[in-house]
């Protein structure tokens, strides 16, 4: 099972809560399968309605050949792009980001299917990180309700931690990186957080979807898609 977003105003919102606000170290991962390629789509974000704070995670950018894009909002927003083209609309990808907003010199590490990407820095951040404490955690679109995602999403994790490659691979194979984690959303039949944070989601538009048989069998071996 997974949640299916149709690309038109579908989202899952988790609000703003002290247990998920203003993480300095940020590690995130999810399984995705796009229904439409060559369109800029936001998978996850933590930002306010004005879109001038926080971060946007896994924005898939048609300009960048469907590669991952991660944005962190500073006085000058930092933007980094990965290498792998996520253009297939029939394949699942496991994607992840590890980042610290403690200094402008820090670059994120982007992962696709457990392998760290070679980064292209589109914009270096400058100035001050714009904290997103008042912003919501949102799946499927940005804070200003743009970049709507069209596809499947499941096994989302978010932590105030710096995951190493082994933890990202554990998230890939078992659905969770292990240890204490703030947010763990299997997104199989609900948007309830199985992590330590008090952050459950409200679903708008997105619906539970059954995976094709071959993907269910494959996903079960990986700890997902059951």
PDB file of C-alpha atoms in Angstrom:
ATOM      1  CA  UNK A   1       0.000   0.000   0.000  1.00  0.00           C
ATOM      2  CA  UNK A   2       0.999   3.639  -0.519  1.00  0.00           C
ATOM      3  CA  UNK A   3      -0.630   7.058  -0.835  1.00  0.00           C
ATOM      4  CA  UNK A   4      -1.458   8.237  -4.352  1.00  0.00           C
ATOM      5  CA  UNK A   5      -1.320  11.976  -5.152  1.00  0.00           C
ATOM      6  CA  UNK A   6      -3.061  13.099  -8.370  1.00  0.00           C
ATOM      7  CA  UNK A   7      -1.099  16.301  -9.027  1.00  0.00           C
ATOM      8  CA  UNK A   8      -4.005  18.644  -8.257  1.00  0.00           C
ATOM      9  CA  UNK A   9      -4.141  20.030  -4.697  1.00  0.00           C
ATOM     10  CA  UNK A  10      -3.500  16.701  -2.956  1.00  0.00           C
ATOM     11  CA  UNK A  11      -1.459  16.901   0.243  1.00  0.00           C
ATOM     12  CA  UNK A  12      -0.836  15.505   3.703  1.00  0.00           C
ATOM     13  CA  UNK A  13      -0.278  18.201   6.346  1.00  0.00           C
ATOM     14  CA  UNK A  14       1.263  17.678   9.769  1.00  0.00           C
ATOM     15  CA  UNK A  15       1.074  21.213  11.122  1.00  0.00           C
ATOM     16  CA  UNK A  16       3.758  22.911  13.172  1.00  0.00           C
ATOM     17  CA  UNK A  17       4.773  21.344  16.456  1.00  0.00           C
ATOM     18  CA  UNK A  18       7.776  21.777  18.758  1.00  0.00           C
ATOM     19  CA  UNK A  19       8.652  18.107  18.230  1.00  0.00           C
ATOM     20  CA  UNK A  20       9.296  18.656  14.489  1.00  0.00           C
ATOM     21  CA  UNK A  21      10.263  22.342  14.348  1.00  0.00           C
ATOM     22  CA  UNK A  22      13.640  23.941  13.648  1.00  0.00           C
ATOM     23  CA  UNK A  23      15.819  20.852  13.267  1.00  0.00           C
ATOM     24  CA  UNK A  24      19.421  21.949  12.701  1.00  0.00           C
ATOM     25  CA  UNK A  25      20.503  18.525  11.476  1.00  0.00           C
ATOM     26  CA  UNK A  26      18.005  17.098   9.017  1.00  0.00           C
ATOM     27  CA  UNK A  27      17.847  13.556   7.655  1.00  0.00           C
ATOM     28  CA  UNK A  28      14.955  12.496   5.437  1.00  0.00           C
ATOM     29  CA  UNK A  29      14.032   9.596   3.195  1.00  0.00           C
ATOM     30  CA  UNK A  30      11.055   8.259   1.237  1.00  0.00           C
ATOM     31  CA  UNK A  31       9.966   5.803  -1.438  1.00  0.00           C
ATOM     32  CA  UNK A  32       8.433   7.456  -4.506  1.00  0.00           C
ATOM     33  CA  UNK A  33       7.029   6.501  -7.903  1.00  0.00           C
ATOM     34  CA  UNK A  34       6.110   9.312 -10.262  1.00  0.00           C
ATOM     35  CA  UNK A  35       3.083   9.137 -12.540  1.00  0.00           C
ATOM     36  CA  UNK A  36       4.293  12.090 -14.623  1.00  0.00           C
ATOM     37  CA  UNK A  37       7.870  13.038 -15.492  1.00  0.00           C
ATOM     38  CA  UNK A  38       9.305  16.305 -16.826  1.00  0.00           C
ATOM     39  CA  UNK A  39       7.357  18.403 -14.313  1.00  0.00           C
ATOM     40  CA  UNK A  40       8.655  20.164 -11.201  1.00  0.00           C
ATOM     41  CA  UNK A  41       7.073  18.386  -8.226  1.00  0.00           C
ATOM     42  CA  UNK A  42       7.570  18.909  -4.490  1.00  0.00           C
ATOM     43  CA  UNK A  43       7.538  15.726  -2.434  1.00  0.00           C
ATOM     44  CA  UNK A  44       8.142  17.036   1.086  1.00  0.00           C
ATOM     45  CA  UNK A  45       8.657  20.414   2.685  1.00  0.00           C
ATOM     46  CA  UNK A  46       8.668  22.224   6.004  1.00  0.00           C
ATOM     47  CA  UNK A  47       7.724  25.853   5.432  1.00  0.00           C
ATOM     48  CA  UNK A  48       5.082  28.505   6.009  1.00  0.00           C
ATOM     49  CA  UNK A  49       2.330  29.557   3.638  1.00  0.00           C
ATOM     50  CA  UNK A  50       4.442  32.432   2.316  1.00  0.00           C
ATOM     51  CA  UNK A  51       7.148  30.016   1.184  1.00  0.00           C
ATOM     52  CA  UNK A  52       9.958  32.192   2.506  1.00  0.00           C
ATOM     53  CA  UNK A  53      11.277  29.910   5.246  1.00  0.00           C
ATOM     54  CA  UNK A  54      12.421  26.368   5.945  1.00  0.00           C
ATOM     55  CA  UNK A  55      13.271  23.718   3.342  1.00  0.00           C
ATOM     56  CA  UNK A  56      11.867  21.914   0.348  1.00  0.00           C
ATOM     57  CA  UNK A  57      12.827  18.307  -0.047  1.00  0.00           C
ATOM     58  CA  UNK A  58      12.988  16.268  -3.245  1.00  0.00           C
ATOM     59  CA  UNK A  59      11.585  18.821  -5.646  1.00  0.00           C
ATOM     60  CA  UNK A  60      11.855  16.999  -8.973  1.00  0.00           C
ATOM     61  CA  UNK A  61      12.889  19.504 -11.570  1.00  0.00           C
ATOM     62  CA  UNK A  62      12.181  19.246 -15.306  1.00  0.00           C
ATOM     63  CA  UNK A  63      14.910  21.823 -16.004  1.00  0.00           C
ATOM     64  CA  UNK A  64      17.393  19.506 -14.336  1.00  0.00           C
ATOM     65  CA  UNK A  65      16.422  16.343 -16.225  1.00  0.00           C
ATOM     66  CA  UNK A  66      14.173  14.992 -13.446  1.00  0.00           C
ATOM     67  CA  UNK A  67      16.967  14.959 -10.890  1.00  0.00           C
ATOM     68  CA  UNK A  68      16.503  15.506  -7.155  1.00  0.00           C
ATOM     69  CA  UNK A  69      16.638  19.078  -5.945  1.00  0.00           C
ATOM     70  CA  UNK A  70      16.960  20.202  -2.326  1.00  0.00           C
ATOM     71  CA  UNK A  71      16.406  23.807  -1.227  1.00  0.00           C
ATOM     72  CA  UNK A  72      17.226  25.374   2.142  1.00  0.00           C
ATOM     73  CA  UNK A  73      15.957  28.917   2.689  1.00  0.00           C
ATOM     74  CA  UNK A  74      18.617  31.371   3.860  1.00  0.00           C
ATOM     75  CA  UNK A  75      18.962  35.091   3.160  1.00  0.00           C
ATOM     76  CA  UNK A  76      20.074  33.733  -0.212  1.00  0.00           C
ATOM     77  CA  UNK A  77      18.477  30.312  -0.627  1.00  0.00           C
ATOM     78  CA  UNK A  78      20.779  27.326  -1.131  1.00  0.00           C
ATOM     79  CA  UNK A  79      19.828  24.943  -3.945  1.00  0.00           C
ATOM     80  CA  UNK A  80      21.532  21.633  -4.754  1.00  0.00           C
ATOM     81  CA  UNK A  81      20.784  19.142  -7.534  1.00  0.00           C
ATOM     82  CA  UNK A  82      21.655  15.460  -7.798  1.00  0.00           C
ATOM     83  CA  UNK A  83      22.838  13.339 -10.710  1.00  0.00           C
ATOM     84  CA  UNK A  84      20.373  10.519 -11.327  1.00  0.00           C
ATOM     85  CA  UNK A  85      17.432  11.159 -13.663  1.00  0.00           C
ATOM     86  CA  UNK A  86      14.227  10.008 -11.967  1.00  0.00           C
ATOM     87  CA  UNK A  87      12.361  10.040 -15.243  1.00  0.00           C
ATOM     88  CA  UNK A  88      10.812   6.569 -15.085  1.00  0.00           C
ATOM     89  CA  UNK A  89       7.083   6.515 -14.373  1.00  0.00           C
ATOM     90  CA  UNK A  90       7.112   2.735 -13.830  1.00  0.00           C
ATOM     91  CA  UNK A  91       9.940   2.474 -11.271  1.00  0.00           C
ATOM     92  CA  UNK A  92      10.096   3.098  -7.542  1.00  0.00           C
ATOM     93  CA  UNK A  93      13.031   5.132  -6.225  1.00  0.00           C
ATOM     94  CA  UNK A  94      14.269   5.468  -2.671  1.00  0.00           C
ATOM     95  CA  UNK A  95      15.412   9.065  -2.168  1.00  0.00           C
ATOM     96  CA  UNK A  96      17.053  10.770   0.792  1.00  0.00           C
ATOM     97  CA  UNK A  97      18.812  13.904   2.013  1.00  0.00           C
ATOM     98  CA  UNK A  98      21.146  14.581   4.940  1.00  0.00           C
ATOM     99  CA  UNK A  99      21.859  18.253   5.745  1.00  0.00           C
ATOM    100  CA  UNK A 100      22.914  20.597   8.527  1.00  0.00           C
ATOM    101  CA  UNK A 101      21.859  24.235   8.455  1.00  0.00           C
ATOM    102  CA  UNK A 102      24.465  25.146  11.083  1.00  0.00           C
ATOM    103  CA  UNK A 103      26.673  26.896   8.501  1.00  0.00           C
ATOM    104  CA  UNK A 104      26.393  28.226   4.944  1.00  0.00           C
ATOM    105  CA  UNK A 105      29.432  26.152   3.937  1.00  0.00           C
ATOM    106  CA  UNK A 106      27.589  22.885   4.545  1.00  0.00           C
ATOM    107  CA  UNK A 107      26.419  20.929   1.511  1.00  0.00           C
ATOM    108  CA  UNK A 108      23.715  18.267   1.749  1.00  0.00           C
ATOM    109  CA  UNK A 109      24.203  14.656   0.771  1.00  0.00           C
ATOM    110  CA  UNK A 110      21.517  13.444  -1.623  1.00  0.00           C
ATOM    111  CA  UNK A 111      20.837   9.715  -2.037  1.00  0.00           C
ATOM    112  CA  UNK A 112      19.069   7.707  -4.732  1.00  0.00           C
ATOM    113  CA  UNK A 113      18.531   4.001  -4.039  1.00  0.00           C
ATOM    114  CA  UNK A 114      21.102   4.118  -1.246  1.00  0.00           C
ATOM    115  CA  UNK A 115      23.894   5.683  -3.310  1.00  0.00           C
ATOM    116  CA  UNK A 116      25.173   9.202  -2.595  1.00  0.00           C
ATOM    117  CA  UNK A 117      24.737  11.536  -5.556  1.00  0.00           C
ATOM    118  CA  UNK A 118      27.363  13.798  -7.112  1.00  0.00           C
ATOM    119  CA  UNK A 119      26.042  17.278  -6.386  1.00  0.00           C
ATOM    120  CA  UNK A 120      25.653  20.319  -8.564  1.00  0.00           C
ATOM    121  CA  UNK A 121      25.366  23.504  -6.502  1.00  0.00           C
ATOM    122  CA  UNK A 122      22.824  25.696  -8.208  1.00  0.00           C
ATOM    123  CA  UNK A 123      22.978  28.443  -5.567  1.00  0.00           C
ATOM    124  CA  UNK A 124      25.224  28.737  -2.503  1.00  0.00           C
ATOM    125  CA  UNK A 125      23.389  29.903   0.616  1.00  0.00           C
ATOM    126  CA  UNK A 126      24.407  33.179   2.217  1.00  0.00           C
ATOM    127  CA  UNK A 127      23.378  35.127   5.289  1.00  0.00           C
ATOM    128  CA  UNK A 128      21.068  33.582   7.891  1.00  0.00           C
ATOM    129  CA  UNK A 129      18.996  30.402   7.819  1.00  0.00           C
ATOM    130  CA  UNK A 130      15.309  31.286   7.883  1.00  0.00           C
ATOM    131  CA  UNK A 131      13.918  29.003  10.589  1.00  0.00           C
ATOM    132  CA  UNK A 132      10.632  27.264   9.813  1.00  0.00           C
ATOM    133  CA  UNK A 133       9.188  26.923  13.314  1.00  0.00           C
ATOM    134  CA  UNK A 134       5.878  28.427  12.244  1.00  0.00           C
ATOM    135  CA  UNK A 135       5.796  26.390   9.046  1.00  0.00           C
ATOM    136  CA  UNK A 136       3.976  23.119   8.440  1.00  0.00           C
ATOM    137  CA  UNK A 137       5.385  19.767   7.454  1.00  0.00           C
ATOM    138  CA  UNK A 138       3.681  19.012   4.140  1.00  0.00           C
ATOM    139  CA  UNK A 139       3.822  16.058   1.759  1.00  0.00           C
ATOM    140  CA  UNK A 140       2.816  16.533  -1.871  1.00  0.00           C
ATOM    141  CA  UNK A 141       3.154  20.283  -2.385  1.00  0.00           C
ATOM    142  CA  UNK A 142       4.927  23.413  -1.145  1.00  0.00           C
ATOM    143  CA  UNK A 143       3.798  25.729   1.646  1.00  0.00           C
ATOM    144  CA  UNK A 144       2.235  28.138  -0.890  1.00  0.00           C
ATOM    145  CA  UNK A 145       0.429  25.115  -2.405  1.00  0.00           C
ATOM    146  CA  UNK A 146       2.520  24.806  -5.569  1.00  0.00           C
ATOM    147  CA  UNK A 147       4.560  22.089  -7.256  1.00  0.00           C
ATOM    148  CA  UNK A 148       1.885  19.433  -6.743  1.00  0.00           C
ATOM    149  CA  UNK A 149       3.141  15.852  -6.729  1.00  0.00           C
ATOM    150  CA  UNK A 150       1.620  13.260  -9.061  1.00  0.00           C
ATOM    151  CA  UNK A 151       2.533   9.734  -7.981  1.00  0.00           C
ATOM    152  CA  UNK A 152       2.952   7.313  -5.089  1.00  0.00           C
ATOM    153  CA  UNK A 153       4.619   8.043  -1.746  1.00  0.00           C
ATOM    154  CA  UNK A 154       5.382   5.779   1.203  1.00  0.00           C
ATOM    155  CA  UNK A 155       7.793   5.120   4.073  1.00  0.00           C
ATOM    156  CA  UNK A 156       8.706   8.728   4.810  1.00  0.00           C
ATOM    157  CA  UNK A 157      11.229   9.323   7.621  1.00  0.00           C
ATOM    158  CA  UNK A 158      12.401  12.623   9.142  1.00  0.00           C
ATOM    159  CA  UNK A 159      14.894  13.010  11.979  1.00  0.00           C
ATOM    160  CA  UNK A 160      16.930  15.591  13.863  1.00  0.00           C
ATOM    161  CA  UNK A 161      20.058  13.572  13.160  1.00  0.00           C
ATOM    162  CA  UNK A 162      22.890  13.041  10.701  1.00  0.00           C
ATOM    163  CA  UNK A 163      22.391   9.641   9.112  1.00  0.00           C
ATOM    164  CA  UNK A 164      25.394   7.881   7.640  1.00  0.00           C
ATOM    165  CA  UNK A 165      25.251   5.731   4.496  1.00  0.00           C
ATOM    166  CA  UNK A 166      24.461   2.582   6.486  1.00  0.00           C
ATOM    167  CA  UNK A 167      21.398   4.227   8.060  1.00  0.00           C
ATOM    168  CA  UNK A 168      20.183   5.466   4.688  1.00  0.00           C
ATOM    169  CA  UNK A 169      20.545   1.926   3.353  1.00  0.00           C
ATOM    170  CA  UNK A 170      18.669   0.564   6.352  1.00  0.00           C
ATOM    171  CA  UNK A 171      15.842   2.992   5.545  1.00  0.00           C
ATOM    172  CA  UNK A 172      15.933   1.691   1.963  1.00  0.00           C
ATOM    173  CA  UNK A 173      15.788  -1.995   2.898  1.00  0.00           C
ATOM    174  CA  UNK A 174      13.707  -1.940   6.088  1.00  0.00           C
ATOM    175  CA  UNK A 175      11.618   1.219   5.842  1.00  0.00           C
ATOM    176  CA  UNK A 176      13.306   2.911   8.799  1.00  0.00           C
ATOM    177  CA  UNK A 177      16.910   3.905   9.610  1.00  0.00           C
ATOM    178  CA  UNK A 178      16.660   2.359  13.068  1.00  0.00           C
ATOM    179  CA  UNK A 179      17.073   3.938  16.482  1.00  0.00           C
ATOM    180  CA  UNK A 180      15.090   6.887  17.771  1.00  0.00           C
ATOM    181  CA  UNK A 181      13.421   8.798  14.944  1.00  0.00           C
ATOM    182  CA  UNK A 182      11.119  11.800  15.163  1.00  0.00           C
ATOM    183  CA  UNK A 183       8.873  10.948  12.208  1.00  0.00           C
ATOM    184  CA  UNK A 184       8.171   7.575  10.626  1.00  0.00           C
ATOM    185  CA  UNK A 185       5.229   7.487   8.237  1.00  0.00           C
ATOM    186  CA  UNK A 186       4.681   4.157   6.469  1.00  0.00           C
ATOM    187  CA  UNK A 187       1.657   5.786   4.717  1.00  0.00           C
ATOM    188  CA  UNK A 188       0.093   2.385   4.169  1.00  0.00           C
ATOM    189  CA  UNK A 189      -3.465   3.102   5.338  1.00  0.00           C
ATOM    190  CA  UNK A 190      -3.149   6.265   7.437  1.00  0.00           C
ATOM    191  CA  UNK A 191      -0.909   9.270   8.171  1.00  0.00           C
ATOM    192  CA  UNK A 192      -0.191   8.392  11.819  1.00  0.00           C
ATOM    193  CA  UNK A 193       3.372   9.015  13.000  1.00  0.00           C
ATOM    194  CA  UNK A 194       5.110   5.896  14.329  1.00  0.00           C
ATOM    195  CA  UNK A 195       8.095   7.963  15.529  1.00  0.00           C
ATOM    196  CA  UNK A 196       8.688   9.924  18.723  1.00  0.00           C
ATOM    197  CA  UNK A 197       7.254  13.274  17.576  1.00  0.00           C
ATOM    198  CA  UNK A 198       3.648  14.280  18.144  1.00  0.00           C
ATOM    199  CA  UNK A 199       2.940  14.866  14.474  1.00  0.00           C
ATOM    200  CA  UNK A 200       0.069  13.044  12.805  1.00  0.00           C
ATOM    201  CA  UNK A 201      -1.146  14.060   9.373  1.00  0.00           C
ATOM    202  CA  UNK A 202      -4.393  15.258   7.826  1.00  0.00           C
ATOM    203  CA  UNK A 203      -4.964  13.893   4.325  1.00  0.00           C
ATOM    204  CA  UNK A 204      -6.527  16.042   1.599  1.00  0.00           C
ATOM    205  CA  UNK A 205      -7.229  14.433  -1.764  1.00  0.00           C
ATOM    206  CA  UNK A 206      -4.540  11.741  -1.654  1.00  0.00           C
ATOM    207  CA  UNK A 207      -5.910   8.209  -1.489  1.00  0.00           C
ATOM    208  CA  UNK A 208      -4.601   4.844  -0.355  1.00  0.00           C
ATOM    209  CA  UNK A 209      -3.465   2.831  -3.363  1.00  0.00           C
ATOM    210  CA  UNK A 210      -2.776  -0.870  -3.699  1.00  0.00           C
ATOM    211  CA  UNK A 211       0.487  -1.654  -5.447  1.00  0.00           C
ATOM    212  CA  UNK A 212       0.708  -4.034  -8.432  1.00  0.00           C
ATOM    213  CA  UNK A 213       1.427  -7.620  -7.388  1.00  0.00           C
ATOM    214  CA  UNK A 214       5.043  -7.609  -8.547  1.00  0.00           C
ATOM    215  CA  UNK A 215       5.717  -4.403  -6.592  1.00  0.00           C
ATOM    216  CA  UNK A 216       4.034  -5.791  -3.477  1.00  0.00           C
ATOM    217  CA  UNK A 217       6.272  -8.848  -3.591  1.00  0.00           C
ATOM    218  CA  UNK A 218       9.382  -6.765  -4.188  1.00  0.00           C
ATOM    219  CA  UNK A 219       8.397  -4.227  -1.551  1.00  0.00           C
ATOM    220  CA  UNK A 220       7.768  -6.872   1.099  1.00  0.00           C
ATOM    221  CA  UNK A 221      11.349  -8.047   0.786  1.00  0.00           C
ATOM    222  CA  UNK A 222      12.469  -4.435   1.330  1.00  0.00           C
ATOM    223  CA  UNK A 223      10.196  -3.776   4.287  1.00  0.00           C
ATOM    224  CA  UNK A 224       7.816  -1.573   2.304  1.00  0.00           C
ATOM    225  CA  UNK A 225       4.733  -1.799   0.160  1.00  0.00           C
ATOM    226  CA  UNK A 226       2.964  -4.344   2.323  1.00  0.00           C
TER     227      UNK A 226
END
